[in-house]
PDB file of C-alpha atoms in Angstrom:
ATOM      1  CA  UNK A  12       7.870  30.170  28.093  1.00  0.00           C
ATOM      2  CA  UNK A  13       4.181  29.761  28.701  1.00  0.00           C
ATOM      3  CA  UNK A  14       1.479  28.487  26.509  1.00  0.00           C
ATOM      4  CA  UNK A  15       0.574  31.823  24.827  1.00  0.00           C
ATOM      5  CA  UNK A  16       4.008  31.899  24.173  1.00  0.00           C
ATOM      6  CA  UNK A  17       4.226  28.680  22.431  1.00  0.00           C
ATOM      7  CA  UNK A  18       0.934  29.112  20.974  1.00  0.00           C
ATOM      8  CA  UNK A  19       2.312  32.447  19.519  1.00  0.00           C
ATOM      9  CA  UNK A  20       5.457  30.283  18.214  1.00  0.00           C
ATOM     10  CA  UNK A  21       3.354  27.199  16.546  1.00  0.00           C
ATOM     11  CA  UNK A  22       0.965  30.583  14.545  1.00  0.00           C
ATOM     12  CA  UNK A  23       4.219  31.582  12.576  1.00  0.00           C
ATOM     13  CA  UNK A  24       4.182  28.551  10.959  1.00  0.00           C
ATOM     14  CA  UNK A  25       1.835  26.182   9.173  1.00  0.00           C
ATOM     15  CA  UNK A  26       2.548  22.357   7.791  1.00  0.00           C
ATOM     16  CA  UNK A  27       3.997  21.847   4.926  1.00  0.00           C
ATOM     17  CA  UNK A  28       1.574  21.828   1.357  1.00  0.00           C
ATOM     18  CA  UNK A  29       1.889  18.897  -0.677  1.00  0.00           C
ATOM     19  CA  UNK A  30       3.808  19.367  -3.639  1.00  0.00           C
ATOM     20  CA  UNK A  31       2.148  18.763  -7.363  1.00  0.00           C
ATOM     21  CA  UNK A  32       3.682  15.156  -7.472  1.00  0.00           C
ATOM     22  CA  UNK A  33       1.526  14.454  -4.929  1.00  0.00           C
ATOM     23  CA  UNK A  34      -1.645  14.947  -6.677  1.00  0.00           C
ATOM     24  CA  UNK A  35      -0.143  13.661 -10.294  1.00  0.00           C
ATOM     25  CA  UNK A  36       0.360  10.608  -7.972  1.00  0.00           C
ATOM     26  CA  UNK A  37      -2.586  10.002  -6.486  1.00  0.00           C
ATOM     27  CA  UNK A  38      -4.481  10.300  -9.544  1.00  0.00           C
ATOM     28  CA  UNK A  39      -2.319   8.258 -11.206  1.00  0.00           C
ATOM     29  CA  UNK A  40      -4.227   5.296  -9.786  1.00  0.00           C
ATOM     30  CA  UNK A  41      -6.997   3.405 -11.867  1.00  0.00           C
ATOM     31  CA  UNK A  42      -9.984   2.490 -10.301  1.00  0.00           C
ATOM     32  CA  UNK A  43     -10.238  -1.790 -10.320  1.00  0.00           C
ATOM     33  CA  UNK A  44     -11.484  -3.127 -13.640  1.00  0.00           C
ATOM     34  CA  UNK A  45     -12.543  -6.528 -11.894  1.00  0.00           C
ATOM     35  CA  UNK A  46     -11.238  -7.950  -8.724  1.00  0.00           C
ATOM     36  CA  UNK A  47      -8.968 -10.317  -8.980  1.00  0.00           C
ATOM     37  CA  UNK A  48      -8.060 -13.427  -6.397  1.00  0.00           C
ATOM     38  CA  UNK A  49      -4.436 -14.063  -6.855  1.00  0.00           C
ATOM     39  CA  UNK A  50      -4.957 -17.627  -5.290  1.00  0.00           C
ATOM     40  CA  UNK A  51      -7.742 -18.614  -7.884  1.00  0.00           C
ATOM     41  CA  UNK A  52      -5.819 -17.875 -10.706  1.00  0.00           C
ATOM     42  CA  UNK A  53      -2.775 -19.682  -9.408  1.00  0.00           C
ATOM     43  CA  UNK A  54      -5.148 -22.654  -8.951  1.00  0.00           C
ATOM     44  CA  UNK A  55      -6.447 -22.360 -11.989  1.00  0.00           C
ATOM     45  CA  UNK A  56      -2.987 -22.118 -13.864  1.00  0.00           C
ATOM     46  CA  UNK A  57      -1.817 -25.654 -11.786  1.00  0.00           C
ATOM     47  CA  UNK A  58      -5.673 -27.327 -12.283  1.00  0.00           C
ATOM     48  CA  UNK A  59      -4.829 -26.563 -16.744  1.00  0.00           C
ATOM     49  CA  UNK A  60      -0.867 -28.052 -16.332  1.00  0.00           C
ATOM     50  CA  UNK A  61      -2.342 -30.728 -14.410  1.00  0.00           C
ATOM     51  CA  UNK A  62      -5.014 -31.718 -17.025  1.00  0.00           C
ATOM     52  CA  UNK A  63      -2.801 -30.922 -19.774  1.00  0.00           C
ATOM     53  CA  UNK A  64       0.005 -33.547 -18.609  1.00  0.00           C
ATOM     54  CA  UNK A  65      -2.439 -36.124 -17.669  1.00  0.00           C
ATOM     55  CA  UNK A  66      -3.893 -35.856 -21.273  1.00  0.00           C
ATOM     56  CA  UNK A  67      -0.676 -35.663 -22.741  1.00  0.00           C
ATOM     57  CA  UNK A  68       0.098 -38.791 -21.074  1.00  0.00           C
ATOM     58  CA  UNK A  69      -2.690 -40.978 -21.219  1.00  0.00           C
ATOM     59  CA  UNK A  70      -2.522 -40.534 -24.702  1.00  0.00           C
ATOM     60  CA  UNK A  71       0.858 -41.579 -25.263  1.00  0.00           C
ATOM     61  CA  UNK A  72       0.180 -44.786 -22.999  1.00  0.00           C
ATOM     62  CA  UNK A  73      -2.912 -45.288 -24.938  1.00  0.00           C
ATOM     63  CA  UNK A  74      -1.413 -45.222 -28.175  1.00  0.00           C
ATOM     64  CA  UNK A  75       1.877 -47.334 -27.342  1.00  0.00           C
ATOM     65  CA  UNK A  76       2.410 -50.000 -29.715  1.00  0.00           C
ATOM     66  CA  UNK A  77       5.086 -52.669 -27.950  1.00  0.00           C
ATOM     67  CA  UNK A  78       5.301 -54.470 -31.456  1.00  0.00           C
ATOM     68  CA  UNK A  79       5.310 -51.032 -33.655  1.00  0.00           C
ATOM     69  CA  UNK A  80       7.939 -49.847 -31.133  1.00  0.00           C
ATOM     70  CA  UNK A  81      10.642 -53.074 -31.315  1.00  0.00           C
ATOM     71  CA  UNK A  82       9.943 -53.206 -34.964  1.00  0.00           C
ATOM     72  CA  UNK A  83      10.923 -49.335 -35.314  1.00  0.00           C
ATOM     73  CA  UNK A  84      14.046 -50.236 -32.958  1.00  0.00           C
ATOM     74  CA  UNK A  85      15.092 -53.382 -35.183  1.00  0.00           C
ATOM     75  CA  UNK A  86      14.678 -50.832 -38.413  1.00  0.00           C
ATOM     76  CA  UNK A  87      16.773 -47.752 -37.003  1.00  0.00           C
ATOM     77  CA  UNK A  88      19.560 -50.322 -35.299  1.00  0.00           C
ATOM     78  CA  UNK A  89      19.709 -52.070 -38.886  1.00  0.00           C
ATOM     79  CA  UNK A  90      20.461 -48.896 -40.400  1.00  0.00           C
ATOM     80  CA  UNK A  91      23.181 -47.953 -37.928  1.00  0.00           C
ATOM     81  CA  UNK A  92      24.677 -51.020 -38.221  1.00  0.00           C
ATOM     82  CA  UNK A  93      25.141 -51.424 -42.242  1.00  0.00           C
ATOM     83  CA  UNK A  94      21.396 -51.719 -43.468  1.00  0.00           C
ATOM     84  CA  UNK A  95      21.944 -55.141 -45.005  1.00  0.00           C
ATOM     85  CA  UNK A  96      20.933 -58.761 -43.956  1.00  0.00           C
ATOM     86  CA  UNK A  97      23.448 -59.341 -41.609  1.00  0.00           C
ATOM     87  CA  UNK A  98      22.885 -55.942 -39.980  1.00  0.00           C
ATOM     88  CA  UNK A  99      19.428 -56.920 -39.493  1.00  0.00           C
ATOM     89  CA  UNK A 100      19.939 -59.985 -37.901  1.00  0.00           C
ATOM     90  CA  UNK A 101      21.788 -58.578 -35.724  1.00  0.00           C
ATOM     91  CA  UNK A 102      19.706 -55.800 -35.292  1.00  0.00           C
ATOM     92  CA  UNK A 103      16.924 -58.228 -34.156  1.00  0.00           C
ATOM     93  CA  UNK A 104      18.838 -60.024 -32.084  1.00  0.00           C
ATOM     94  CA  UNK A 105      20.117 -57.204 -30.041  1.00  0.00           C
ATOM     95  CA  UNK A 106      15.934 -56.026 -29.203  1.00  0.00           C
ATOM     96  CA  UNK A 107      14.883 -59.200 -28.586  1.00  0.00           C
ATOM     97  CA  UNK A 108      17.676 -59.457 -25.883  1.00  0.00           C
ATOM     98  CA  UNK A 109      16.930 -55.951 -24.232  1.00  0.00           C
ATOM     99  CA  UNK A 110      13.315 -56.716 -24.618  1.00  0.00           C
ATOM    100  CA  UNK A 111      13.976 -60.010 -22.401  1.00  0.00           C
ATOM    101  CA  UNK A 112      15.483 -57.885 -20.375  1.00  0.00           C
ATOM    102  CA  UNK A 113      13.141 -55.677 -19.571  1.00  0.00           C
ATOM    103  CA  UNK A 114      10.429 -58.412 -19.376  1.00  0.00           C
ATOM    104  CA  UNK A 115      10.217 -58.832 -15.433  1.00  0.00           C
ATOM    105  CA  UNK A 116       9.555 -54.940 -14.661  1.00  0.00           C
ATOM    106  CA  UNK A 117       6.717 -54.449 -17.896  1.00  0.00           C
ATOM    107  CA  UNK A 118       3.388 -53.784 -16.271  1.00  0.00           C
ATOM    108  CA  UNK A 119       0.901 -57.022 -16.314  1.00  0.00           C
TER     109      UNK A 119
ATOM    110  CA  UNK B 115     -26.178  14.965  -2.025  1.00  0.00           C
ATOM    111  CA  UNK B 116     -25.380  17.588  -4.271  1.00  0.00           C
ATOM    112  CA  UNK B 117     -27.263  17.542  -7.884  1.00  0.00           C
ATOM    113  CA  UNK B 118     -23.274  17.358  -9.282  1.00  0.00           C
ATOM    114  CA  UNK B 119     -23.886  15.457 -12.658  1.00  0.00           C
ATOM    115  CA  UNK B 120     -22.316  12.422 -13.274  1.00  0.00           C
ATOM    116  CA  UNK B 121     -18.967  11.879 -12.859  1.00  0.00           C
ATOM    117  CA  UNK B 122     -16.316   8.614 -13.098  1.00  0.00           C
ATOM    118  CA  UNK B 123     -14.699   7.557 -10.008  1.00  0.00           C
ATOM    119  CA  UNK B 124     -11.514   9.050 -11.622  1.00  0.00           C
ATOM    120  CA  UNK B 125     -13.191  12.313 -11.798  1.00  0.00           C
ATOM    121  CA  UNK B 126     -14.783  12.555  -8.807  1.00  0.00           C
ATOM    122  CA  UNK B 127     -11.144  11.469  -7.084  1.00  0.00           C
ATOM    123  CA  UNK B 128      -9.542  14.482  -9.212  1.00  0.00           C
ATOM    124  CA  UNK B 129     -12.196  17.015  -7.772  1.00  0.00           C
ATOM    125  CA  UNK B 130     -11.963  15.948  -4.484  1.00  0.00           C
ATOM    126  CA  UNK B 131      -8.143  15.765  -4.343  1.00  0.00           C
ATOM    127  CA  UNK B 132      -8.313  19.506  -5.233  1.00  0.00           C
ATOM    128  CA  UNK B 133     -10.785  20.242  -2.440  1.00  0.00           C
ATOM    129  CA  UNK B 134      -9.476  18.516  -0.171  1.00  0.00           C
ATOM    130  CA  UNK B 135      -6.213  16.854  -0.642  1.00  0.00           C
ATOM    131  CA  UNK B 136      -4.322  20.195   0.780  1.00  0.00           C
ATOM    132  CA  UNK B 137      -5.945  19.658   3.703  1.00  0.00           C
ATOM    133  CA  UNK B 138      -5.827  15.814   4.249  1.00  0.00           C
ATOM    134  CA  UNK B 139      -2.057  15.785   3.618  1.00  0.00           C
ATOM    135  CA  UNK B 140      -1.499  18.695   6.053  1.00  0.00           C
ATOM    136  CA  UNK B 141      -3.194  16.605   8.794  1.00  0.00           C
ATOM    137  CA  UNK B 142      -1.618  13.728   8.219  1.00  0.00           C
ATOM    138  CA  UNK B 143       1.874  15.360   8.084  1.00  0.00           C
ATOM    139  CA  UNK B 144       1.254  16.178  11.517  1.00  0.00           C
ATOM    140  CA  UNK B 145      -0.138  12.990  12.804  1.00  0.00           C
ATOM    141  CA  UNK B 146       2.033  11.202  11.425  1.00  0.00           C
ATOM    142  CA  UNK B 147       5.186  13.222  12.127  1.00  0.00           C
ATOM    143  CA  UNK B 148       6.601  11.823   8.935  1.00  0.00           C
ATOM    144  CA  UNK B 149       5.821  13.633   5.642  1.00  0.00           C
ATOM    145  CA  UNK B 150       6.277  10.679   3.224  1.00  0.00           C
ATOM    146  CA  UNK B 151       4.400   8.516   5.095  1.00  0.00           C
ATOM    147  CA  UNK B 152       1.632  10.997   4.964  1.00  0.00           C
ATOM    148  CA  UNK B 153       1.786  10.892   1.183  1.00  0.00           C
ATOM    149  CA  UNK B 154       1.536   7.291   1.691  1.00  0.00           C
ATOM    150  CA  UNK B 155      -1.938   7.643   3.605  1.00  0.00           C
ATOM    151  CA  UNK B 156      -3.283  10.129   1.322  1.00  0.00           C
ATOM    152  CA  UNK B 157      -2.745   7.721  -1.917  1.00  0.00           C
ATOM    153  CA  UNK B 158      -4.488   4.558   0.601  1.00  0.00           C
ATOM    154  CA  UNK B 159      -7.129   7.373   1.444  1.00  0.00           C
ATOM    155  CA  UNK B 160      -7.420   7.792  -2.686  1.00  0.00           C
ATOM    156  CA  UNK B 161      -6.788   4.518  -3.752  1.00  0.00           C
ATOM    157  CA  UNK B 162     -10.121   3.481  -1.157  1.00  0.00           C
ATOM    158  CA  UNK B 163     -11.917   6.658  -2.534  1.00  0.00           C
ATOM    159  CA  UNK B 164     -11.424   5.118  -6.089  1.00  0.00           C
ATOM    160  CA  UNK B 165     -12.849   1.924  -5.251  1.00  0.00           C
ATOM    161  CA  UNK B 166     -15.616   3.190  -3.797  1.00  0.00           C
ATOM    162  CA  UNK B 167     -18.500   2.824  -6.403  1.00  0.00           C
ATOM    163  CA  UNK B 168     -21.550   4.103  -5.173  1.00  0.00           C
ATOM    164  CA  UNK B 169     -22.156   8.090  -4.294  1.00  0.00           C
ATOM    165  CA  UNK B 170     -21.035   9.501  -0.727  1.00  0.00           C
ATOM    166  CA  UNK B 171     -23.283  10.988   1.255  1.00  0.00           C
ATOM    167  CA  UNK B 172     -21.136  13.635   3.255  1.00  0.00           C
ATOM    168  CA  UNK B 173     -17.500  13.230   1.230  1.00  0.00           C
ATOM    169  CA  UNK B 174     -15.590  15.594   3.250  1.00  0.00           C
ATOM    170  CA  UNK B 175     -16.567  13.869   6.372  1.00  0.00           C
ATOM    171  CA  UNK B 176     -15.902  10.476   4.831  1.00  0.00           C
ATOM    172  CA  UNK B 177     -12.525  11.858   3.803  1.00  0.00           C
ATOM    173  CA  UNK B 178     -11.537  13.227   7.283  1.00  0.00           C
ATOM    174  CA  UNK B 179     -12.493   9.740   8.797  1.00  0.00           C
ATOM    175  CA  UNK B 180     -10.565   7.649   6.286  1.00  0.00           C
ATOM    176  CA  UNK B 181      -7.418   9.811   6.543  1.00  0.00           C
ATOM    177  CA  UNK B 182      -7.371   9.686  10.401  1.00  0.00           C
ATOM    178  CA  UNK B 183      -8.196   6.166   9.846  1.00  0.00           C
ATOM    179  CA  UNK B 184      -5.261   5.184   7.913  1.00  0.00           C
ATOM    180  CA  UNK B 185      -2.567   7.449  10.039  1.00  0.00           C
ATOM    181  CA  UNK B 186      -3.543   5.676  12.886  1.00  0.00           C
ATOM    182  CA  UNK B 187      -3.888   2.326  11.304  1.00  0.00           C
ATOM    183  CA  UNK B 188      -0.286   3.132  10.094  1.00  0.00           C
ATOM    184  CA  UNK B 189       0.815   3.997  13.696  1.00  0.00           C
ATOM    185  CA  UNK B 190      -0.524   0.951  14.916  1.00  0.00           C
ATOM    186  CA  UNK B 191       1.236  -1.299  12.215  1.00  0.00           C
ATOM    187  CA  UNK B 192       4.612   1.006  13.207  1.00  0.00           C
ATOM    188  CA  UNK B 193       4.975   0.873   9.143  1.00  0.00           C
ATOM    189  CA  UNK B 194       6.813   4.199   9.210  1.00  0.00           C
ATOM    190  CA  UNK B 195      10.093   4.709   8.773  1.00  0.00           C
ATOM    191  CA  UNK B 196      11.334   5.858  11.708  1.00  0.00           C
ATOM    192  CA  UNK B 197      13.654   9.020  11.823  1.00  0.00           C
ATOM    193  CA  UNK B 198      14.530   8.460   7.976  1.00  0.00           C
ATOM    194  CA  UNK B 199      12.407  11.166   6.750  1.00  0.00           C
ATOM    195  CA  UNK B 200      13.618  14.161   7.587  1.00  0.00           C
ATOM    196  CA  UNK B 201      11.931  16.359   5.022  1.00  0.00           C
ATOM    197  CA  UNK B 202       9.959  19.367   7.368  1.00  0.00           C
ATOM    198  CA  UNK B 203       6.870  18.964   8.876  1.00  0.00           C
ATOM    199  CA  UNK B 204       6.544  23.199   8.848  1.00  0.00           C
ATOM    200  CA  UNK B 205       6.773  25.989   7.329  1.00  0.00           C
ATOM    201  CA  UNK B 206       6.801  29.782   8.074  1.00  0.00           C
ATOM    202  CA  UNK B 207       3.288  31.620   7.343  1.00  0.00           C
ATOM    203  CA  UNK B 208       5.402  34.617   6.468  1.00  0.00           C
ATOM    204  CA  UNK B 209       7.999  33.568   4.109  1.00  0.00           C
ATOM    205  CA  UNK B 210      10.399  36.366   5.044  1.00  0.00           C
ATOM    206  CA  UNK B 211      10.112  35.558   8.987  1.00  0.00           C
ATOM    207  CA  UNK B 212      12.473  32.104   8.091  1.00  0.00           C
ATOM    208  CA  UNK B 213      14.009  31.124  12.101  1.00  0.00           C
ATOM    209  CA  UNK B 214      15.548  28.404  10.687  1.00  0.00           C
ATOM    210  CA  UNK B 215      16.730  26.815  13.988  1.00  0.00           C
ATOM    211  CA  UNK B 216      13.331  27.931  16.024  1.00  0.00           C
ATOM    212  CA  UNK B 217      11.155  25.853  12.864  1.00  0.00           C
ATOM    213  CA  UNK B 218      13.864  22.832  13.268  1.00  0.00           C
ATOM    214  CA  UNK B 219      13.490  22.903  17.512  1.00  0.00           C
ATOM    215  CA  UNK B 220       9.709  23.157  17.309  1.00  0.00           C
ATOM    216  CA  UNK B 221       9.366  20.113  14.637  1.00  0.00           C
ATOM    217  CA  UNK B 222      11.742  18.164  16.996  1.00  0.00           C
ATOM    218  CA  UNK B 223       9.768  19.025  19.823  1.00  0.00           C
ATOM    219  CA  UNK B 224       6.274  18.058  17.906  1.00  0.00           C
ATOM    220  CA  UNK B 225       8.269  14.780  17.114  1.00  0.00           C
ATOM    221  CA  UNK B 226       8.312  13.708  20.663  1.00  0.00           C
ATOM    222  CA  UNK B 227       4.726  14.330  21.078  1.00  0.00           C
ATOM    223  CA  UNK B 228       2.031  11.459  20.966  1.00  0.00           C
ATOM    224  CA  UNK B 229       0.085  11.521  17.760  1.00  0.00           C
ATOM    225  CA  UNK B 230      -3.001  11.773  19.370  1.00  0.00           C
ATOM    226  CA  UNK B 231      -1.905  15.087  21.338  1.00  0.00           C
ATOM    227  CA  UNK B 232       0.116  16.061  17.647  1.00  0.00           C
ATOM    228  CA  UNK B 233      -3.583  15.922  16.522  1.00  0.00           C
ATOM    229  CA  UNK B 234      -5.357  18.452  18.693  1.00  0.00           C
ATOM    230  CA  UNK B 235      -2.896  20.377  18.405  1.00  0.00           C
ATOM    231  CA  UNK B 236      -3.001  20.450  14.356  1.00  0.00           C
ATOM    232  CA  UNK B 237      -6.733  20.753  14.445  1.00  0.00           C
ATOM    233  CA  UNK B 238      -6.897  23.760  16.997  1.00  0.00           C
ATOM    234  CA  UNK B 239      -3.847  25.775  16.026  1.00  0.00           C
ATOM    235  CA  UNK B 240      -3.403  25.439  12.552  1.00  0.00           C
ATOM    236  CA  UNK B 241      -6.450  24.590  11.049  1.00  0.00           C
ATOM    237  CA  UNK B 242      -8.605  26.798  13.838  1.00  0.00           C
ATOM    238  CA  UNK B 243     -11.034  24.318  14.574  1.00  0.00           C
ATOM    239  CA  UNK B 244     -12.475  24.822  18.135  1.00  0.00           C
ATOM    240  CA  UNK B 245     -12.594  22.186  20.368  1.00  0.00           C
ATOM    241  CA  UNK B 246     -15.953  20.748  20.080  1.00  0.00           C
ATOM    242  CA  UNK B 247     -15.305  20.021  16.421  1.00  0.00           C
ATOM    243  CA  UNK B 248     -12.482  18.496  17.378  1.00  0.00           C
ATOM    244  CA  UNK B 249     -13.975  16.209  19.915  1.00  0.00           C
ATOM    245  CA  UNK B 250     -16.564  15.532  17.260  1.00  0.00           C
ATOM    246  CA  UNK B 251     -14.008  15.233  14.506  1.00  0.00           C
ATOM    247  CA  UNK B 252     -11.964  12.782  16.755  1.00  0.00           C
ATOM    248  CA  UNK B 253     -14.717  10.841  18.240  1.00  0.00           C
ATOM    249  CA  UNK B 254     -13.542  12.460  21.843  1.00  0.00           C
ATOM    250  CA  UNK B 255     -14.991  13.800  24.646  1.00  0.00           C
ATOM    251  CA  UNK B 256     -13.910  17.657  24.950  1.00  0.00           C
ATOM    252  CA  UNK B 257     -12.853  17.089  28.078  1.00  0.00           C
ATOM    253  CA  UNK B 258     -10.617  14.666  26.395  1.00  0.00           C
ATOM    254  CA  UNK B 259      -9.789  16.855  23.804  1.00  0.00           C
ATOM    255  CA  UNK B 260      -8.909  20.038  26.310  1.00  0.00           C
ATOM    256  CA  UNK B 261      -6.549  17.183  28.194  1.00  0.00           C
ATOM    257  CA  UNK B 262      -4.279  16.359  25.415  1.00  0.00           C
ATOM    258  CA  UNK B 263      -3.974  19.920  24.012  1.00  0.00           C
ATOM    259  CA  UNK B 264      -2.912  21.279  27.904  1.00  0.00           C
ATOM    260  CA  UNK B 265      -0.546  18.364  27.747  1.00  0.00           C
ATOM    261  CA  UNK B 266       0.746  18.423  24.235  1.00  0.00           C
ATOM    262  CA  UNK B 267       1.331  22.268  24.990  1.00  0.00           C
ATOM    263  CA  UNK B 268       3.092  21.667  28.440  1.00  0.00           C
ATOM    264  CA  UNK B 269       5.379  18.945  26.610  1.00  0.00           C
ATOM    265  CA  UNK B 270       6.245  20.820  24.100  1.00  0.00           C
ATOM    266  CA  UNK B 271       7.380  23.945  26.367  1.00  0.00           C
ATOM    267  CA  UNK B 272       9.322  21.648  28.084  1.00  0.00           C
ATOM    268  CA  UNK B 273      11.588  20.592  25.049  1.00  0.00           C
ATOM    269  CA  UNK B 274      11.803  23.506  23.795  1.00  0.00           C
ATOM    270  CA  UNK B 275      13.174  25.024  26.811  1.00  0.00           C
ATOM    271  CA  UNK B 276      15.865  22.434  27.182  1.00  0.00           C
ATOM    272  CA  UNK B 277      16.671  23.219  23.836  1.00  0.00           C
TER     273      UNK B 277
END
């Protein structure tokens, strides 16, 4: 076989057309509204969480109450525990304890 | 530039894809050996095109570059799948001269070939360019060009006569 030969061989055939879900396809694709940087959002999304817990919790340290809070704690443990003046005494008793407790690891 | 009135990037894609898509696709079905993967490069070539915001100067030219751009950008990543595709890379110009096992021998043979050769041989046998325009098309010297078609053909006669 010599290269006329082959080149006769290649002309009986052509490549292969694309097919119509070729073009639907390709045209299927939407030009870019806006670029977008995947890492910025990302770092935006962790920057709001961030800000949004430390809010969170500076108000909830800025608005404890130590005396509101064992006075709530005497008042639901009375309840629990009868609701009359015994209860309560006992009630009181039982935070004052814990809150003795705790005394040595409370912040200064 | 022609005085085409405005179109959207969509549009222009649309009428460009029905210019020139045929051919692209064809090419790189042959460069790339591979005729999914050559879909592939034609939607990279598109999804570029539609990106592209302001007007092209020469957009069959730019077309031709990006498309040999991206086969051989997706040769040199080896991103195709290897010997998975078997869909054909031919078919016969006369549909009732069908040599079933001569079209299966010839795309093995043009399998085995280097793209670059593959290439020549696309642009000078099936799409008749001569080869100046393919040197020019391929950024080759024709002496370049003349090499890897006298090879590509000499390879390919020798696979097919083992055959």
């Amino acid at each position: 076989m010599n290269d006329r030969q082959i080149s006769e061989m290649l002309t009986r055939y052509r490549p292969v057309e694309p097919d119509e879900g070729v073009r639907a396809r390709v045209l299927a694709q939407r030009p870019p509204v806006g670029r977008v940087w995947p890492w910025a959002a990302a770092a935006a999304a962790l920057l709001a969480a961030t800000i949004g817990l430390h809010t969170a919790t500076s108000r909830r340290i800025a608005t404890y109450n130590p005396e509101q809070a064992g006075a709530d704690a005497v008042d639901s443990l009375t309840a629990a525990l009868g609701g009359d003046r015994t209860a309560r005494r006992m009630a009181e008793w039982i935070v004052l304890v814990g809150e003795r407790r705790r005394e040595p690891l409370r912040p200064e | 530039m022609s005085d085409r009135p405005r179109e959207t990037a969509t549009e222009r894609a649309g009428r460009l894809y029905d210019e020139l898509g045929a051919g692209l696709y064809r090419y790189a079905v042959m460069v790339l050996a591979d005729a999914a993967a050559a879909e592939d490069a034609v939607q990279q070539v598109f999804a570029a095109l539609l990106r592209q915001q302001g007007a092209i100067d020469n957009e069959a030219h730019y077309l031709r570059r990006a498309i040999r751009n991206e086969c051989y950008s997706m040769l040199r990543r080896r991103s195709l799948r290897r010997d998975e595709d078997q869909r054909p890379l031919l078919e016969p110009v006369a549909a009732d001269a069908m040599d079933q096992a001569e079209r299966l021998a010839l795309e093995r043979a043009l399998r085995g070939l280097p793209p670059e050769q593959r290439e020549v041989i696309h642009l000078h046998v099936f799409e008749g360019w001569t080869f100046q325009e393919v040197a020019d098309g391929c950024g080759e010297s024709i002496n370049t060009v003349a090499a890897r078609y006298r090879y590509g053909l000499a390879k390919l006669r020798q696979m097919l006569a083992s055959r």
